[in-house]
Short mmCIF file of C-alpha atoms and ligand atoms in Angstrom, two decimals:
data_model
loop_
_atom_site.label_atom_id
_atom_site.label_comp_id
_atom_site.label_asym_id
_atom_site.label_seq_id
_atom_site.Cartn_x
_atom_site.Cartn_y
_atom_site.Cartn_z
CA MET A 1 153.80 89.34 80.63
CA ILE A 2 156.52 89.08 83.24
CA ARG A 3 158.81 92.02 83.42
CA VAL A 4 162.49 90.59 83.63
CA GLY A 5 165.49 92.91 84.18
CA ILE A 6 168.98 91.50 83.73
CA ASN A 7 171.62 92.79 85.97
CA GLY A 8 175.22 91.76 84.56
CA TYR A 9 175.36 90.92 80.68
CA GLY A 10 178.23 88.57 80.30
CA THR A 11 178.45 85.11 79.18
CA ILE A 12 175.04 84.13 81.18
CA GLY A 13 173.36 87.26 81.43
CA ARG A 14 173.24 87.86 77.72
CA ARG A 15 172.14 84.21 76.97
CA VAL A 16 169.31 84.55 79.62
CA ALA A 17 168.31 87.94 78.05
CA ARG A 18 168.03 86.45 74.70
CA ALA A 19 166.12 83.39 75.87
CA VAL A 20 163.69 85.39 77.91
CA SER A 21 163.09 87.77 74.96
CA LEU A 22 162.02 84.61 72.93
CA GLN A 23 159.46 83.46 75.43
CA ASP A 24 155.50 84.41 75.05
CA ASP A 25 155.07 85.09 78.72
CA MET A 26 158.13 87.40 79.66
CA ILE A 27 159.66 90.48 78.32
CA VAL A 28 163.24 92.07 78.91
CA THR A 29 162.69 95.46 80.55
CA GLY A 30 166.51 96.25 80.14
CA ILE A 31 170.00 95.15 80.87
CA VAL A 32 172.75 96.45 83.21
CA LYS A 33 175.98 97.06 81.87
CA THR A 34 179.06 98.71 83.53
CA LYS A 35 181.34 99.36 80.35
CA PRO A 36 180.42 100.73 76.80
CA ASP A 37 182.53 97.88 75.30
CA TYR A 38 181.59 96.12 72.05
CA VAL A 39 179.15 93.80 73.82
CA SER A 40 177.02 97.12 74.84
CA MET A 41 177.38 98.47 71.40
CA VAL A 42 175.63 95.36 70.03
CA ALA A 43 173.20 94.85 72.96
CA SER A 44 172.13 98.59 72.53
CA LYS A 45 170.16 97.47 69.39
CA ASP A 46 168.25 94.99 71.09
CA PHE A 47 167.86 96.00 74.81
CA LYS A 48 167.47 99.14 76.89
CA ILE A 49 170.91 99.73 78.58
CA PHE A 50 170.99 100.68 82.25
CA VAL A 51 174.11 101.30 84.57
CA PRO A 52 174.63 100.20 88.16
CA ASP A 53 174.56 103.96 89.27
CA LYS A 54 174.99 107.53 87.94
CA THR A 55 178.80 107.28 87.99
CA TYR A 56 178.89 104.93 85.23
CA GLU A 57 176.73 107.08 82.84
CA LYS A 58 179.32 109.36 81.37
CA ALA A 59 181.49 106.84 79.82
CA PHE A 60 178.57 105.42 77.81
CA ILE A 61 177.37 108.94 76.58
CA ASP A 62 180.98 109.47 75.53
CA ALA A 63 181.05 106.41 73.63
CA GLY A 64 177.40 107.29 71.99
CA ILE A 65 175.38 104.62 73.64
CA LYS A 66 172.14 105.76 74.96
CA VAL A 67 171.62 105.01 78.60
CA ALA A 68 168.04 104.47 79.78
CA GLY A 69 168.69 104.94 83.49
CA THR A 70 170.41 103.19 86.64
CA LEU A 71 169.68 99.84 88.17
CA GLU A 72 167.23 101.71 90.45
CA ASN A 73 165.14 102.68 87.45
CA LEU A 74 165.46 99.17 85.98
CA MET A 75 164.00 97.94 89.28
CA ASP A 76 160.94 100.51 88.82
CA ASP A 77 159.99 98.72 85.75
CA SER A 78 160.64 95.20 86.53
CA GLU A 79 159.05 92.53 88.54
CA VAL A 80 162.11 90.29 88.96
CA ILE A 81 165.92 90.81 88.32
CA VAL A 82 168.18 88.09 87.05
CA ASP A 83 171.61 88.79 88.63
CA ALA A 84 174.33 87.40 86.43
CA THR A 85 176.99 89.68 87.67
CA PRO A 86 180.40 87.82 88.53
CA GLU A 87 180.26 85.55 91.53
CA GLY A 88 180.20 87.43 94.91
CA GLN A 89 178.61 90.58 93.20
CA GLY A 90 175.25 89.04 93.51
CA GLU A 91 175.55 88.76 97.32
CA LYS A 92 176.39 92.30 97.30
CA ASN A 93 173.50 93.44 95.26
CA LYS A 94 170.92 91.38 97.20
CA ASP A 95 170.32 94.23 99.84
CA LEU A 96 169.23 96.34 96.85
CA TYR A 97 166.49 93.91 95.83
CA VAL A 98 165.44 93.13 99.41
CA LYS A 99 165.01 96.92 100.03
CA ARG A 100 163.00 97.20 96.80
CA LYS A 101 161.01 94.22 97.71
CA ILE A 102 161.67 92.85 94.11
CA LYS A 103 162.26 89.17 93.30
CA ALA A 104 165.70 88.22 92.23
CA ILE A 105 167.38 85.06 90.53
CA PHE A 106 171.15 84.43 91.28
CA GLU A 107 173.39 82.44 89.60
CA GLY A 108 175.71 79.33 90.54
CA GLY A 109 178.78 81.43 91.69
CA GLU A 110 176.83 82.64 94.56
CA GLU A 111 176.59 80.61 97.83
CA PRO A 112 173.31 78.69 98.35
CA GLU A 113 172.53 80.71 101.36
CA ILE A 114 171.68 83.76 99.20
CA ALA A 115 168.40 82.36 98.06
CA GLU A 116 165.29 80.46 99.74
CA ALA A 117 165.83 77.65 97.15
CA SER A 118 168.17 76.44 94.84
CA PHE A 119 167.09 75.37 91.39
CA ASN A 120 167.04 72.70 88.75
CA ALA A 121 163.99 72.37 86.48
CA TYR A 122 163.95 68.53 86.28
CA SER A 123 164.98 67.88 89.77
CA ASN A 124 163.22 70.34 92.11
CA TYR A 125 161.10 72.85 90.08
CA ASP A 126 158.54 73.38 92.72
CA ASP A 127 160.97 74.28 95.30
CA ALA A 128 161.03 77.86 93.71
CA ARG A 129 157.36 78.00 93.69
CA SER A 130 156.43 81.65 94.96
CA LYS A 131 159.74 82.19 96.48
CA ASP A 132 161.42 85.79 96.10
CA TYR A 133 164.93 84.65 95.90
CA VAL A 134 166.15 81.66 93.92
CA ARG A 135 169.35 80.45 92.89
CA VAL A 136 169.89 78.36 89.51
CA VAL A 137 172.73 76.11 90.29
CA SER A 138 176.17 76.08 88.40
CA CYS A 139 176.86 74.60 84.98
CA ASN A 140 178.20 71.49 86.44
CA THR A 141 175.67 71.06 89.14
CA THR A 142 172.97 71.42 86.48
CA ALA A 143 174.57 68.94 84.08
CA LEU A 144 174.68 66.17 86.90
CA ALA A 145 171.25 66.79 88.21
CA ARG A 146 169.93 66.72 84.53
CA THR A 147 171.17 63.19 83.94
CA LEU A 148 171.02 61.72 87.45
CA HIS A 149 167.43 62.86 88.24
CA PRO A 150 165.62 60.29 85.79
CA LEU A 151 167.88 57.64 87.12
CA ARG A 152 166.79 58.35 90.60
CA GLU A 153 163.23 58.59 89.62
CA ARG A 154 163.30 55.13 87.88
CA PHE A 155 165.71 53.03 89.82
CA GLY A 156 166.73 54.96 93.06
CA ILE A 157 170.47 55.86 93.64
CA LYS A 158 172.55 54.58 96.58
CA PHE A 159 175.74 56.65 95.64
CA VAL A 160 177.13 58.80 92.98
CA ASP A 161 180.93 59.30 92.26
CA ALA A 162 181.63 61.73 89.39
CA THR A 163 185.06 63.27 88.05
CA ILE A 164 184.35 66.61 86.57
CA VAL A 165 186.98 67.73 84.01
CA ARG A 166 186.46 71.49 84.08
CA ARG A 167 187.10 73.96 81.28
CA ALA A 168 189.82 76.55 82.49
CA THR A 169 187.69 79.53 81.48
CA ASP A 170 185.22 80.82 78.77
CA PRO A 171 186.22 81.38 75.17
CA ASN A 172 186.09 85.13 75.48
CA ASP A 173 188.48 85.24 78.69
CA SER A 174 192.11 85.50 77.88
CA LYS A 175 193.34 86.18 81.33
CA LYS A 176 192.58 83.21 83.28
CA GLY A 177 194.34 79.56 82.86
CA PRO A 178 195.84 77.22 83.17
CA ILE A 179 197.00 77.27 79.41
CA ASN A 180 199.55 74.33 80.00
CA ALA A 181 198.79 72.24 82.92
CA VAL A 182 196.21 70.25 84.59
CA GLU A 183 195.09 71.58 87.86
CA PRO A 184 193.16 69.24 90.23
CA SER A 185 191.15 70.76 93.05
CA LEU A 186 192.55 68.98 96.00
CA SER A 187 189.66 68.95 98.25
CA ILE A 188 187.78 65.85 97.88
CA PRO A 189 184.64 66.09 97.56
CA SER A 190 184.84 69.19 95.46
CA HIS A 191 182.13 71.84 96.12
CA HIS A 192 179.96 70.28 93.30
CA ALA A 193 178.87 67.36 95.52
CA PRO A 194 177.39 69.54 98.34
CA ASP A 195 175.88 71.89 95.58
CA LEU A 196 174.21 68.91 93.96
CA LYS A 197 172.59 68.06 97.22
CA THR A 198 170.83 71.34 97.33
CA VAL A 199 168.72 70.34 94.19
CA MET A 200 168.72 66.50 94.92
CA LYS A 201 167.88 66.51 98.63
CA GLY A 202 169.33 63.55 100.37
CA LEU A 203 171.59 62.26 97.49
CA ASN A 204 174.74 60.43 98.62
CA VAL A 205 177.40 61.90 96.31
CA SER A 206 180.98 62.53 95.90
CA THR A 207 182.94 64.63 93.34
CA ILE A 208 186.48 65.14 92.23
CA ALA A 209 187.18 68.14 89.95
CA ILE A 210 190.15 68.69 87.69
CA LYS A 211 190.84 71.79 85.50
CA ALA A 212 192.13 71.35 81.93
CA PRO A 213 193.53 73.90 79.43
CA THR A 214 190.52 74.02 77.12
CA THR A 215 187.49 76.66 76.78
CA LEU A 216 184.87 74.69 75.08
CA MET A 217 183.19 72.46 77.63
CA HIS A 218 183.26 70.33 80.73
CA VAL A 219 183.37 66.62 80.68
CA HIS A 220 182.01 64.28 83.38
CA ALA A 221 182.84 60.77 84.05
CA VAL A 222 179.79 59.58 86.48
CA ARG A 223 179.49 56.31 88.21
CA ALA A 224 176.38 55.72 90.05
CA GLU A 225 175.34 52.48 92.29
CA LEU A 226 171.47 52.28 91.76
CA GLU A 227 169.04 50.44 94.15
CA LYS A 228 168.31 47.66 91.58
CA ALA A 229 170.31 45.90 88.84
CA ILE A 230 169.54 47.35 85.51
CA SER A 231 170.45 46.98 81.61
CA LYS A 232 172.23 49.57 79.34
CA ASN A 233 168.79 49.90 77.57
CA ASP A 234 166.91 50.61 80.91
CA VAL A 235 169.34 53.67 81.45
CA ILE A 236 168.91 54.94 77.80
CA GLU A 237 165.22 54.35 78.22
CA ALA A 238 165.10 56.40 81.45
CA TRP A 239 166.66 59.40 79.55
CA LYS A 240 164.21 59.05 76.65
CA GLY A 241 161.39 61.53 77.97
CA TYR A 242 164.01 64.31 78.74
CA ARG A 243 164.81 66.66 75.77
CA ARG A 244 167.59 68.46 77.66
CA ILE A 245 169.85 65.14 77.49
CA MET A 246 171.12 64.49 74.14
CA GLU A 247 172.33 60.89 73.22
CA VAL A 248 175.32 60.95 71.09
CA GLY A 249 176.05 57.43 69.44
CA LYS A 250 179.02 55.75 67.94
CA ASN A 251 177.84 56.47 64.08
CA SER A 252 177.99 60.21 64.89
CA GLY A 253 181.75 60.08 64.89
CA ILE A 254 181.76 62.53 67.85
CA THR A 255 184.59 61.50 70.24
CA SER A 256 185.71 64.89 71.58
CA THR A 257 184.22 68.18 72.91
CA GLY A 258 185.64 69.87 69.75
CA GLN A 259 183.41 67.80 67.56
CA MET A 260 180.50 68.18 69.98
CA MET A 261 180.47 71.98 69.83
CA ASP A 262 181.13 71.59 66.13
CA LEU A 263 177.45 69.82 66.07
CA ALA A 264 176.09 72.45 68.12
CA ARG A 265 177.22 75.08 65.28
CA GLU A 266 175.19 72.98 62.87
CA PHE A 267 172.05 73.48 64.83
CA GLY A 268 172.14 77.02 63.68
CA ARG A 269 171.25 78.29 67.11
CA ASP A 270 171.80 81.71 68.77
CA ARG A 271 175.47 81.98 69.71
CA SER A 272 175.91 78.02 68.45
CA ASP A 273 174.79 77.13 72.14
CA LEU A 274 174.34 73.63 73.22
CA TYR A 275 171.44 74.00 76.11
CA GLU A 276 171.70 70.01 76.25
CA ILE A 277 173.84 67.81 78.31
CA ALA A 278 175.35 65.39 75.64
CA VAL A 279 175.86 61.82 76.90
CA TRP A 280 178.03 59.49 74.76
CA THR A 281 175.75 56.42 74.48
CA GLN A 282 178.85 54.26 73.75
CA SER A 283 180.22 55.15 77.22
CA VAL A 284 177.15 53.88 79.12
CA SER A 285 178.11 50.65 80.67
CA VAL A 286 176.23 48.51 83.24
CA ASP A 287 177.30 46.05 85.86
CA GLY A 288 174.78 44.73 88.02
CA ASN A 289 173.38 47.77 89.74
CA HIS A 290 176.30 50.04 88.78
CA VAL A 291 176.12 52.46 85.85
CA SER A 292 178.88 54.45 84.36
CA TYR A 293 178.74 57.21 81.64
CA ILE A 294 180.59 60.17 80.29
CA GLN A 295 178.77 63.60 79.39
CA ALA A 296 179.80 66.86 77.88
CA VAL A 297 178.55 70.06 79.28
CA HIS A 298 178.46 73.44 77.37
CA GLN A 299 179.07 75.65 80.34
CA GLU A 300 178.05 78.97 78.72
CA SER A 301 174.35 77.68 78.08
CA ASP A 302 173.22 74.83 79.92
CA VAL A 303 171.84 76.95 82.61
CA VAL A 304 169.82 79.18 80.41
CA PRO A 305 166.62 77.08 80.19
CA GLU A 306 166.95 76.78 83.97
CA ASN A 307 166.81 80.54 84.43
CA VAL A 308 163.65 80.85 82.28
CA ASP A 309 161.87 77.95 84.25
CA ALA A 310 162.78 79.48 87.52
CA ILE A 311 160.93 82.68 86.59
CA ARG A 312 157.86 80.74 85.85
CA SER A 313 158.13 78.74 88.98
CA MET A 314 158.60 81.99 91.19
CA PHE A 315 155.56 83.48 89.57
CA GLU A 316 153.58 80.22 89.71
CA ILE A 317 152.38 80.69 86.13
CA ALA A 318 153.26 77.03 84.96
CA ASP A 319 153.65 73.73 86.34
CA ARG A 320 157.08 71.92 85.76
CA ASP A 321 156.22 69.90 82.47
CA LYS A 322 154.23 72.95 81.05
CA SER A 323 157.33 75.45 81.70
CA ILE A 324 159.86 73.23 80.44
CA SER A 325 157.90 72.40 77.07
CA MET A 326 157.38 76.30 76.77
CA THR A 327 160.96 76.98 77.40
CA ASP A 328 162.19 74.16 75.05
CA GLY A 329 159.78 75.16 72.35
CA ARG A 330 161.26 78.57 72.09
CA LEU A 331 164.83 77.59 72.33
CA LYS A 332 164.33 74.70 69.81
CA ILE A 333 165.34 72.12 72.37
CA GLU A 334 163.96 68.96 71.02
CA LYS A 335 164.91 65.23 71.82
CA ARG A 336 167.94 64.51 69.71
CA VAL A 337 169.63 61.16 69.19
CA PHE A 338 172.75 61.07 67.03
P1 LIG B 1 180.96 87.23 83.27
O1 LIG B 1 182.19 87.68 83.75
O2 LIG B 1 180.96 86.67 81.88
O3 LIG B 1 179.62 88.29 83.22
C1 LIG B 1 179.41 89.30 84.28
C2 LIG B 1 179.20 90.49 83.67
O4 LIG B 1 178.69 91.38 84.87
C3 LIG B 1 180.26 91.12 83.04
O5 LIG B 1 179.92 91.82 81.88
C4 LIG B 1 180.77 92.28 83.98
O6 LIG B 1 181.29 93.41 83.30
C5 LIG B 1 179.50 92.58 84.58
N1 LIG B 1 179.39 93.29 85.76
C6 LIG B 1 180.45 93.43 86.83
N2 LIG B 1 180.20 93.90 87.86
C7 LIG B 1 178.84 94.49 87.65
C8 LIG B 1 177.82 95.12 88.58
N3 LIG B 1 178.33 95.62 89.59
N4 LIG B 1 176.69 95.38 87.93
C9 LIG B 1 176.43 94.76 86.75
N5 LIG B 1 177.13 94.05 85.95
C10 LIG B 1 178.43 93.84 86.46
O7 LIG B 1 180.35 86.21 84.35
P2 LIG B 1 179.41 84.83 84.09
O8 LIG B 1 180.33 83.70 83.45
O9 LIG B 1 178.35 85.29 83.09
O10 LIG B 1 179.00 84.56 85.37
C11 LIG B 1 177.90 85.01 85.88
C12 LIG B 1 177.41 84.37 87.03
O11 LIG B 1 176.90 82.93 86.51
C13 LIG B 1 178.40 83.84 87.95
O12 LIG B 1 177.51 83.35 89.43
C14 LIG B 1 178.93 82.35 87.57
O13 LIG B 1 179.65 81.55 88.66
C15 LIG B 1 177.53 81.82 86.93
N6 LIG B 1 178.03 80.81 85.84
C16 LIG B 1 178.92 80.89 85.04
C17 LIG B 1 179.09 79.99 84.08
C18 LIG B 1 180.05 80.10 82.96
O14 LIG B 1 180.61 79.09 82.61
N7 LIG B 1 180.55 81.03 82.54
C19 LIG B 1 178.12 78.98 84.02
C20 LIG B 1 177.02 78.77 84.91
C21 LIG B 1 176.74 79.82 85.95
#
């Protein structure tokens, strides 16, 4: 049993904690919270609560929430820390992990240089093998790597051009926007292209990113030039063996992210999460060696299985396919076609 501490229990941290606690080969030693808010109140029933340092403790005690110790104490009892603190905080925390000689996983908001390897389970599982510091790439990069990896493996890719329509913020965040505007990122390529190359080495890719006033999901319009001419069926076939890609067809009646997340609610999963990248099969169009398709990305949860797999790769306890199968089994990710 690998002992996993979770530092930062927000959108990503709380999902990773739950996913780790469902696995047979790892356990959650505790979570670090900064405030005794409603999330702490609920979490205290399932996990030991730790605080970054002693100065945070009193507020929890005043709120009647038991504190098990500080981050230092959590590190004493853990073999790896998943750092899901807000972007930039992970970089500040790294010194603590290095000093304690404890392995750590960082999230996509951190710069790639924070880690020895960036990680996506399908495209570069082995790069995290035996590493001490690994970064799971962002939700958008994870989604692009998921659907492009099978195409690269089977047909080869000459060039990718992807337009990313990004959700403005997460559903629980009422402070960020835009709420009534569309906000393009004016640098092209957006930061997603270089990020994708950290897990798909040598890929020739450009990305454009545009923020839209929604909190549900991101949507990607992807166009790839392949090494050879293919048919639409070849593309669908290439995705068949990959459970983390969900195919959504015409008969499903799903034409928006609203319906896509409604479908996820029908699955009855924890927090109604959609770990899979949902590709609208109707959108897949092929012209010689060019393929275009549109996919939807649940930003709050698609990186969660990757965090679990990254732990197995770092501890060398399972090869890629075995780890993915174990993770998918426990998270009830199966090949779904609608
Ligand atoms: P979040 O703001 O939802 O959660 C971060 C949590 O960490 C909050 O509960 C916050 O109170 C807590 N925190 C703040 N400072 C802390 C500290 N010093 N020690 C411990 N906890 C602290 O953020 P998030 O969306 O979960 O993002 C975490 C990381 O995951 C970032 O790198 C982000 O870029 C990445 N990520 C986010 C998403 C997404 O869509 N939300 C998707 C993929 C990756």
